[in-house]
Short mmCIF file of C-alpha atoms in Angstrom, two decimals:
data_model
loop_
_atom_site.label_atom_id
_atom_site.label_comp_id
_atom_site.label_asym_id
_atom_site.label_seq_id
_atom_site.Cartn_x
_atom_site.Cartn_y
_atom_site.Cartn_z
CA MET A 1 131.44 -45.72 -61.45
CA GLU A 2 133.27 -42.84 -63.11
CA HIS A 3 136.60 -44.26 -61.99
CA GLY A 4 135.61 -47.71 -63.27
CA LYS A 5 134.60 -46.28 -66.63
CA LYS A 6 138.01 -44.66 -67.14
CA LEU A 7 139.68 -48.02 -66.72
CA ARG A 8 137.42 -49.71 -69.28
CA LYS A 9 138.31 -50.07 -72.92
CA ASN A 10 135.77 -49.15 -75.59
CA LEU A 11 133.54 -52.03 -76.63
CA THR A 12 134.12 -53.07 -80.23
CA ASN A 13 131.36 -52.84 -82.83
CA LEU A 14 132.92 -52.58 -86.27
CA ARG A 15 130.94 -50.53 -88.79
CA TRP A 16 132.36 -52.33 -91.82
CA PHE A 17 131.42 -55.71 -90.32
CA ASN A 18 127.90 -54.48 -89.56
CA ARG A 19 127.52 -53.24 -93.15
CA LEU A 20 128.71 -56.62 -94.42
CA LEU A 21 126.20 -58.45 -92.22
CA LYS A 22 123.34 -56.22 -93.38
CA TRP A 23 124.29 -56.69 -97.03
CA THR A 24 124.47 -60.48 -96.74
CA PHE A 25 122.61 -61.98 -93.76
CA GLY A 26 120.30 -58.97 -93.51
CA ARG A 27 119.13 -59.22 -97.11
CA TRP A 28 118.48 -62.94 -96.62
CA LEU A 29 116.43 -62.23 -93.46
CA LYS A 30 114.29 -59.59 -95.18
CA ARG A 31 113.47 -61.95 -98.02
CA VAL A 32 112.92 -65.16 -96.05
CA TYR A 33 110.82 -63.63 -93.25
CA ARG A 34 109.03 -61.15 -95.52
CA ILE A 35 109.81 -58.34 -93.11
CA GLU A 36 107.51 -55.32 -93.26
CA VAL A 37 108.64 -52.10 -91.54
CA ARG A 38 106.34 -49.39 -90.17
CA GLY A 39 107.27 -46.06 -88.58
CA HIS A 40 110.89 -46.35 -89.68
CA GLU A 41 110.96 -42.62 -90.43
CA VAL A 42 111.33 -41.99 -86.66
CA LEU A 43 115.02 -42.83 -87.08
CA GLN A 44 115.67 -40.31 -89.87
CA ASN A 45 116.23 -37.31 -87.58
CA LEU A 46 117.54 -39.30 -84.63
CA ARG A 47 121.25 -39.29 -83.86
CA ALA A 48 123.09 -41.63 -81.53
CA PRO A 49 123.25 -42.18 -78.66
CA TYR A 50 119.82 -43.72 -78.13
CA VAL A 51 118.25 -46.94 -76.84
CA VAL A 52 116.15 -49.46 -78.75
CA VAL A 53 113.67 -51.54 -76.71
CA ALA A 54 111.65 -54.41 -78.17
CA ASN A 55 109.48 -57.37 -77.22
CA HIS A 56 111.32 -60.70 -77.36
CA VAL A 57 109.77 -63.52 -79.37
CA SER A 58 112.59 -65.36 -81.17
CA THR A 59 116.34 -65.81 -81.52
CA ARG A 60 116.19 -63.71 -84.69
CA ASP A 61 114.88 -60.54 -82.98
CA PRO A 62 118.17 -58.58 -82.76
CA PHE A 63 119.06 -59.45 -86.35
CA TRP A 64 115.65 -58.44 -87.72
CA ILE A 65 115.84 -55.07 -85.98
CA SER A 66 119.52 -54.33 -86.66
CA VAL A 67 118.96 -54.55 -90.41
CA PHE A 68 116.92 -51.32 -90.23
CA ILE A 69 119.01 -49.36 -87.69
CA PRO A 70 121.44 -46.97 -89.48
CA GLY A 71 124.36 -47.61 -87.10
CA PRO A 72 125.81 -50.58 -85.19
CA VAL A 73 123.67 -51.70 -82.23
CA PHE A 74 125.23 -52.88 -78.96
CA TRP A 75 122.70 -55.55 -77.98
CA VAL A 76 122.50 -56.75 -74.40
CA GLY A 77 122.38 -60.55 -74.62
CA SER A 78 122.70 -63.63 -72.45
CA ASP A 79 126.28 -64.44 -71.49
CA SER A 80 125.46 -68.07 -72.30
CA ASN A 81 125.85 -67.23 -75.99
CA MET A 82 129.54 -66.46 -75.38
CA ARG A 83 130.63 -69.76 -73.86
CA SER A 84 132.25 -71.03 -77.05
CA THR A 85 135.43 -69.41 -78.38
CA LEU A 86 133.97 -68.81 -81.86
CA MET A 87 130.69 -67.26 -80.65
CA ARG A 88 132.54 -65.11 -78.10
CA TRP A 89 134.73 -63.73 -80.88
CA LEU A 90 131.81 -63.08 -83.24
CA LEU A 91 129.56 -61.49 -80.62
CA LYS A 92 132.34 -59.25 -79.34
CA LEU A 93 132.92 -58.17 -82.93
CA VAL A 94 129.36 -56.79 -83.07
CA GLY A 95 129.49 -55.24 -79.61
CA THR A 96 127.31 -57.68 -77.68
CA ILE A 97 127.10 -56.77 -73.98
CA PRO A 98 126.88 -59.98 -71.91
CA LYS A 99 124.27 -60.27 -69.17
CA ALA A 100 123.78 -63.16 -66.74
CA LYS A 101 120.14 -64.24 -67.05
CA VAL A 102 117.95 -63.24 -64.09
CA ILE A 103 120.96 -62.45 -61.87
CA PRO A 104 121.69 -58.68 -61.40
CA ASP A 105 124.96 -57.71 -63.06
CA ILE A 106 126.59 -54.33 -62.31
CA GLU A 107 129.20 -54.93 -65.03
CA THR A 108 126.44 -54.99 -67.63
CA VAL A 109 125.08 -51.64 -66.42
CA ASN A 110 128.59 -50.15 -66.47
CA ASP A 111 129.08 -51.32 -70.07
CA ILE A 112 125.74 -49.82 -71.14
CA VAL A 113 126.54 -46.48 -69.52
CA GLN A 114 129.95 -46.44 -71.19
CA VAL A 115 128.54 -47.13 -74.66
CA VAL A 116 125.96 -44.34 -74.30
CA ARG A 117 128.00 -41.66 -72.57
CA ARG A 118 131.51 -42.21 -73.88
CA GLN A 119 131.10 -44.02 -77.19
CA LYS A 120 127.82 -42.32 -78.18
CA GLY A 121 126.50 -45.66 -79.37
CA ILE A 122 123.11 -47.35 -79.79
CA ILE A 123 121.98 -49.82 -77.11
CA GLY A 124 119.53 -52.66 -77.82
CA LEU A 125 117.44 -54.06 -74.94
CA PHE A 126 114.82 -56.78 -74.53
CA PRO A 127 113.18 -55.72 -71.23
CA GLU A 128 111.43 -59.09 -70.83
CA GLY A 129 114.80 -60.76 -70.36
CA ALA A 130 113.57 -63.95 -72.06
CA GLN A 131 111.60 -65.12 -75.09
CA SER A 132 107.87 -65.70 -74.91
CA TRP A 133 106.58 -69.28 -74.87
CA ASN A 134 102.99 -68.45 -75.85
CA GLY A 135 103.19 -65.33 -78.04
CA SER A 136 102.35 -62.88 -75.23
CA THR A 137 104.73 -60.37 -73.69
CA LEU A 138 106.33 -61.55 -70.44
CA PRO A 139 106.58 -59.33 -67.33
CA LEU A 140 109.37 -56.81 -67.84
CA VAL A 141 112.52 -56.64 -65.75
CA PRO A 142 111.57 -54.02 -63.10
CA SER A 143 114.90 -52.18 -63.23
CA THR A 144 114.60 -51.33 -66.94
CA ALA A 145 112.78 -48.03 -66.35
CA LYS A 146 115.45 -47.00 -63.81
CA LEU A 147 118.16 -47.72 -66.37
CA LEU A 148 116.43 -45.65 -69.06
CA LYS A 149 116.01 -42.75 -66.65
CA LEU A 150 119.69 -42.98 -65.76
CA LEU A 151 120.78 -42.88 -69.41
CA ARG A 152 118.42 -40.02 -70.41
CA VAL A 153 118.76 -40.53 -74.16
CA PRO A 154 115.93 -41.07 -76.69
CA VAL A 155 114.21 -44.46 -76.47
CA VAL A 156 112.89 -46.11 -79.65
CA ARG A 157 110.32 -48.85 -79.28
CA VAL A 158 110.16 -51.71 -81.79
CA LEU A 159 107.09 -53.92 -81.53
CA ILE A 160 107.65 -57.24 -83.31
CA ARG A 161 104.44 -58.66 -84.77
CA GLY A 162 104.38 -62.16 -86.26
CA GLY A 163 107.84 -63.09 -85.02
CA TYR A 164 106.47 -65.74 -82.68
CA PHE A 165 104.43 -67.28 -85.50
CA ALA A 166 107.40 -67.21 -87.89
CA LEU A 167 109.84 -68.79 -85.43
CA PRO A 168 108.30 -69.90 -82.10
CA ARG A 169 110.66 -70.38 -79.18
CA TRP A 170 109.93 -74.10 -79.07
CA THR A 171 110.96 -74.93 -82.64
CA TRP A 172 114.15 -75.31 -84.65
CA LYS A 173 112.44 -74.61 -88.01
CA ARG A 174 111.01 -71.36 -89.38
CA ARG A 175 107.54 -70.94 -90.88
CA ARG A 176 106.75 -69.01 -94.05
CA GLY A 177 104.84 -65.90 -93.05
CA ALA A 178 105.07 -62.15 -92.43
CA VAL A 179 107.06 -60.39 -89.72
CA ILE A 180 106.13 -56.76 -88.99
CA LEU A 181 108.49 -54.34 -87.21
CA ASP A 182 106.63 -51.35 -85.78
CA PHE A 183 109.00 -48.45 -84.88
CA SER A 184 108.02 -45.48 -82.70
CA LEU A 185 109.68 -42.94 -80.41
CA LEU A 186 108.75 -43.96 -76.87
CA PHE A 187 110.61 -41.46 -74.67
CA THR A 188 112.53 -38.25 -75.22
CA PRO A 189 115.36 -37.23 -72.84
CA GLU A 190 113.08 -34.55 -71.43
CA GLN A 191 110.32 -37.07 -70.66
CA LEU A 192 112.81 -39.37 -68.94
CA ALA A 193 114.13 -36.51 -66.82
CA SER A 194 110.71 -35.20 -65.73
CA SER A 195 108.75 -38.45 -65.25
CA PRO A 196 108.91 -40.66 -62.13
CA VAL A 197 110.21 -44.20 -62.54
CA GLU A 198 106.76 -45.67 -61.84
CA ALA A 199 105.19 -43.72 -64.73
CA LEU A 200 108.02 -44.70 -67.07
CA SER A 201 107.67 -48.34 -66.10
CA LEU A 202 103.92 -48.29 -66.77
CA ALA A 203 104.40 -46.62 -70.17
CA LEU A 204 107.07 -49.17 -71.07
CA ASP A 205 104.79 -52.06 -70.09
CA GLN A 206 101.98 -50.69 -72.25
CA ALA A 207 104.26 -49.97 -75.21
CA LEU A 208 105.65 -53.52 -75.32
CA SER A 209 102.44 -55.34 -74.41
CA HIS A 210 101.59 -57.68 -77.28
CA ASP A 211 99.67 -60.88 -77.97
CA GLU A 212 100.20 -62.56 -81.33
CA PHE A 213 96.88 -64.38 -81.15
CA SER A 214 94.76 -61.24 -80.71
CA ASP A 215 96.77 -58.87 -82.92
CA PRO A 216 94.46 -57.54 -85.67
CA HIS A 217 97.49 -56.94 -87.92
CA LEU A 218 98.06 -60.71 -88.00
CA ALA A 219 94.43 -61.80 -88.40
CA GLU A 220 94.09 -64.49 -91.06
CA LYS A 221 97.77 -64.26 -92.04
CA PRO A 222 98.92 -67.85 -92.70
CA TYR A 223 102.23 -69.28 -91.47
CA ARG A 224 103.01 -72.34 -93.52
CA SER A 225 105.23 -75.28 -92.67
CA PRO A 226 105.02 -79.07 -93.03
CA ARG A 227 106.26 -79.37 -89.41
CA ARG A 228 104.29 -76.62 -87.70
CA ALA A 229 103.58 -78.59 -84.49
CA GLU A 230 107.01 -80.16 -84.17
CA HIS A 231 108.32 -79.74 -80.58
CA VAL A 232 105.36 -77.66 -79.38
CA GLU A 233 105.51 -80.10 -76.44
CA LEU A 234 108.47 -78.07 -75.14
CA SER A 235 105.92 -75.35 -74.34
CA LEU A 236 102.71 -77.36 -73.86
CA TYR A 237 103.99 -80.25 -71.71
CA LEU A 238 100.74 -81.13 -69.88
CA CYS A 239 98.03 -83.03 -71.75
CA SER A 240 94.74 -81.15 -71.45
CA ASN A 241 92.76 -84.37 -71.97
CA CYS A 242 94.32 -86.75 -69.40
CA GLU A 243 96.54 -84.31 -67.43
CA SER A 244 99.65 -86.47 -67.81
CA MET A 245 102.94 -84.57 -67.83
CA GLY A 246 105.57 -85.08 -70.53
CA SER A 247 103.42 -87.36 -72.68
CA LEU A 248 102.72 -84.94 -75.56
CA ARG A 249 104.56 -85.15 -78.89
CA GLY A 250 104.42 -82.92 -81.95
CA ARG A 251 104.81 -84.53 -85.36
CA GLY A 252 104.26 -82.68 -88.61
CA ASN A 253 101.26 -80.43 -88.02
CA ARG A 254 99.74 -82.60 -85.31
CA LEU A 255 100.08 -82.87 -81.55
CA PHE A 256 99.21 -86.12 -79.80
CA CYS A 257 99.37 -87.67 -76.33
CA THR A 258 101.23 -90.96 -75.91
CA ALA A 259 99.27 -91.69 -72.71
CA CYS A 260 95.63 -91.22 -73.75
CA GLY A 261 95.78 -90.97 -77.55
CA ALA A 262 94.30 -87.46 -77.75
CA LEU A 263 95.04 -85.74 -81.05
CA TRP A 264 95.04 -82.12 -82.28
CA LYS A 265 95.97 -80.38 -85.52
CA LEU A 266 97.77 -77.04 -85.50
CA ASP A 267 96.59 -75.13 -88.58
CA CYS A 268 98.41 -72.38 -90.51
CA PHE A 269 96.71 -69.70 -88.35
CA TYR A 270 97.99 -71.38 -85.16
CA ARG A 271 94.54 -72.61 -84.18
CA LEU A 272 94.33 -75.99 -82.44
CA ARG A 273 91.78 -78.25 -84.14
CA GLU A 274 90.59 -81.08 -81.90
CA GLU A 275 90.56 -84.44 -83.70
CA SER A 276 90.34 -86.72 -80.68
CA ALA A 277 90.21 -85.21 -77.19
CA PRO A 278 86.82 -86.01 -75.65
CA TYR A 279 87.44 -84.78 -72.10
CA ARG A 280 89.07 -81.34 -72.48
CA SER A 281 90.54 -79.32 -75.33
CA PHE A 282 91.63 -75.75 -76.10
CA ALA A 283 91.42 -73.76 -79.32
CA SER A 284 94.66 -71.83 -78.88
CA ILE A 285 98.13 -72.12 -77.35
CA PRO A 286 97.57 -69.23 -74.87
CA GLU A 287 94.36 -70.83 -73.53
CA TRP A 288 96.13 -74.17 -73.05
CA ASP A 289 99.12 -72.40 -71.51
CA ALA A 290 96.97 -70.53 -68.97
CA TRP A 291 95.26 -73.78 -67.91
CA GLN A 292 98.64 -75.50 -67.70
CA ALA A 293 99.99 -72.81 -65.35
CA LYS A 294 97.03 -73.30 -62.98
CA MET A 295 97.48 -77.07 -63.05
CA VAL A 296 101.16 -76.77 -62.11
CA GLN A 297 100.15 -74.82 -58.99
CA GLU A 298 97.51 -77.45 -58.23
CA LYS A 299 100.03 -80.28 -58.72
CA VAL A 300 102.33 -78.66 -56.15
CA ARG A 301 99.48 -78.29 -53.62
CA ARG A 302 98.43 -81.91 -54.12
CA ALA A 303 101.97 -83.20 -53.76
CA ALA A 304 102.48 -81.24 -50.54
CA SER A 305 99.27 -82.58 -48.95
CA GLU A 306 99.02 -86.12 -50.37
CA ALA A 307 102.58 -87.36 -51.05
CA PRO A 308 105.16 -85.08 -49.44
CA ASN A 309 107.96 -87.65 -49.59
CA HIS A 310 107.43 -88.85 -53.15
CA PRO A 311 109.11 -87.54 -56.32
CA ILE A 312 107.03 -85.14 -58.40
CA ILE A 313 108.71 -85.70 -61.78
CA SER A 314 111.90 -87.27 -63.11
CA ASP A 315 113.82 -87.61 -66.38
CA THR A 316 116.60 -90.10 -67.11
CA GLY A 317 119.80 -89.69 -69.09
CA VAL A 318 120.37 -86.03 -68.26
CA LEU A 319 123.78 -84.38 -68.26
CA LEU A 320 124.74 -81.91 -65.51
CA LEU A 321 127.31 -79.21 -66.25
CA GLN A 322 128.89 -76.53 -64.06
CA GLY A 323 130.41 -73.12 -64.76
CA HIS A 324 130.22 -69.39 -64.12
CA LYS A 325 128.62 -66.72 -66.32
CA ALA A 326 130.22 -66.70 -69.81
CA ASN A 327 132.98 -69.17 -68.94
CA PRO A 328 132.91 -72.56 -70.69
CA LEU A 329 130.95 -75.22 -68.81
CA ARG A 330 132.46 -78.49 -67.62
CA ARG A 331 130.65 -81.80 -67.32
CA ILE A 332 129.88 -83.02 -63.81
CA ARG A 333 127.71 -86.15 -63.94
CA THR A 334 125.00 -87.96 -65.90
CA GLY A 335 122.00 -89.66 -64.34
CA THR A 336 118.33 -89.26 -63.46
CA LEU A 337 117.03 -85.83 -62.52
CA ILE A 338 114.40 -86.02 -59.77
CA LEU A 339 112.28 -83.25 -58.28
CA PHE A 340 111.10 -83.53 -54.67
CA LEU A 341 109.09 -81.00 -52.69
CA ASP A 342 112.17 -79.59 -51.01
CA ARG A 343 115.04 -80.36 -53.40
CA LEU A 344 116.28 -81.10 -56.88
CA GLU A 345 118.33 -84.27 -57.05
CA LEU A 346 120.59 -86.01 -59.59
CA ALA A 347 120.88 -89.76 -59.07
CA THR A 348 124.02 -90.87 -60.92
CA LEU A 349 124.77 -94.29 -62.38
CA SER A 350 127.35 -94.89 -59.66
CA GLY A 351 124.74 -94.43 -56.94
CA GLU A 352 125.79 -90.90 -55.96
CA ARG A 353 123.08 -88.39 -55.04
CA ILE A 354 123.78 -84.73 -55.85
CA GLN A 355 121.24 -82.58 -54.03
CA PHE A 356 120.18 -78.95 -54.52
CA PRO A 357 117.86 -77.58 -51.80
CA LEU A 358 115.17 -75.47 -53.49
CA GLN A 359 115.70 -72.47 -51.22
CA SER A 360 119.34 -72.29 -52.39
CA LEU A 361 118.49 -72.00 -56.10
CA GLU A 362 118.38 -68.67 -57.95
CA GLY A 363 118.05 -67.57 -61.56
CA ILE A 364 116.05 -70.64 -62.61
CA THR A 365 115.50 -70.29 -66.34
CA VAL A 366 115.37 -72.09 -69.68
CA LEU A 367 118.15 -71.24 -72.10
CA LYS A 368 117.11 -71.26 -75.75
CA ARG A 369 114.60 -74.11 -76.16
CA GLN A 370 115.40 -76.84 -73.66
CA LEU A 371 118.46 -76.18 -71.49
CA LEU A 372 117.59 -75.81 -67.82
CA GLU A 373 119.88 -73.44 -65.91
CA PHE A 374 120.07 -72.24 -62.32
CA TYR A 375 122.53 -70.69 -59.90
CA GLN A 376 123.54 -71.96 -56.48
CA GLY A 377 125.52 -69.14 -54.96
CA ARG A 378 127.87 -67.90 -57.68
CA THR A 379 128.01 -71.28 -59.42
CA LEU A 380 125.96 -71.86 -62.57
CA TYR A 381 124.50 -75.30 -63.29
CA GLN A 382 123.08 -76.41 -66.63
CA VAL A 383 120.96 -79.51 -67.29
CA ARG A 384 120.89 -81.01 -70.78
CA PHE A 385 118.22 -83.54 -71.66
CA PRO A 386 118.87 -86.55 -73.95
CA PHE A 387 115.88 -86.04 -76.30
CA ARG A 388 114.41 -82.96 -77.94
CA TYR A 389 110.88 -83.80 -76.81
CA ILE A 390 111.76 -83.44 -73.11
CA SER A 391 110.58 -80.07 -71.86
CA ALA A 392 112.93 -78.01 -69.70
CA ARG A 393 110.08 -75.56 -69.22
CA LYS A 394 108.13 -78.04 -67.11
CA TRP A 395 111.10 -78.22 -64.75
CA GLN A 396 111.37 -74.44 -64.57
CA ASP A 397 107.64 -74.01 -63.93
CA LEU A 398 107.55 -76.64 -61.19
CA LEU A 399 110.72 -75.36 -59.50
CA LEU A 400 109.36 -71.80 -59.42
CA ALA A 401 105.94 -73.01 -58.24
CA LEU A 402 107.55 -74.95 -55.39
CA GLN A 403 109.64 -71.95 -54.35
CA ASP A 404 106.53 -69.79 -54.43
CA PHE A 405 104.65 -72.37 -52.33
CA GLN A 406 107.44 -72.37 -49.76
CA ALA A 407 107.41 -68.57 -49.61
CA LYS A 408 103.63 -68.45 -49.12
CA THR A 409 103.63 -71.09 -46.39
CA ALA A 410 106.54 -69.19 -44.77
CA ARG A 411 108.39 -72.38 -44.00
CA PRO A 412 110.42 -75.01 -45.89
CA ILE A 413 108.47 -78.05 -47.01
CA PRO A 414 109.30 -81.01 -44.72
#
């Protein structure tokens, strides 16, 4: 590693450009999102290098936090953001360290170590590795505590409260409401050196654990928008009333099912108000989400026992692209995406069948709001859906559930 570091050039993160961003974009963010900062004094006597860790709730997270950090922050971000020439140039200008989602990347670790040890810079990490769909913290990447122990520099925790309500992962439009950034010193270098990795990992989990819907700091704080429920179906894709998949639609502040006619209103406190759902309904997104996760597992079990040769779900008009890490993607085919018990399949208009055995897929994830991505070997594939109401999350959840089912049964599904 030492030899590799000597060959590496310093990562760029221009101070003048950061100051310009804070003076322009940063001031706009503070005003529009009504950002409130707590515990910011922890940074007054802290000198770089150090690491900032935060929960991940929206695409604005690194910008919200960077406004209040005195120096430039080298954020670790998805390499997918760097696939266009313009974005690659801009993100390199602010020192973004690319990371392939889900797939381990030694180059990313080498870049982080270089910034801390040689450039004496500030690293920004989101240990969840992805944004939350339901306002609760996701399981953290297990290797994060090992990385912090390796770096042995101060670790500042930023807990973002209200960020999910202000800009949920499943929407393109912000809501008017408060965002609270809660700063605190999580680890000192001495604590990192003396504590075992298991203890550090537990402390990190507890420090970043957060649920928007039960946070007393957000109680009765309204988040206003005329289109509050728009595209919530990207997260809640299974109707709680009739159990049909992909039939929900969000319009304005209401969510309805095109299959059974069930109707809910999402109020300014993110409570679901049942207007017409006689069989089953939930009062909050997390409750619905927890039920949905159980039903996905049940759907897989039913399919395996009752219809092992039949498709589970399908969507037409999808576009399949291929690439590698941060390289630009190229179009492969368009057609109908079909999920079977043992494979993912694209049926093209020309009659071709492109098959992906489930056991060969890695790094299955949703990029941004509705781009499905996965790796087969070292090749990255991306699926783009023709309409915004089609949920990529339902594909991710079912793919992961099927892989888990195969692992538990200890044999491929016939």
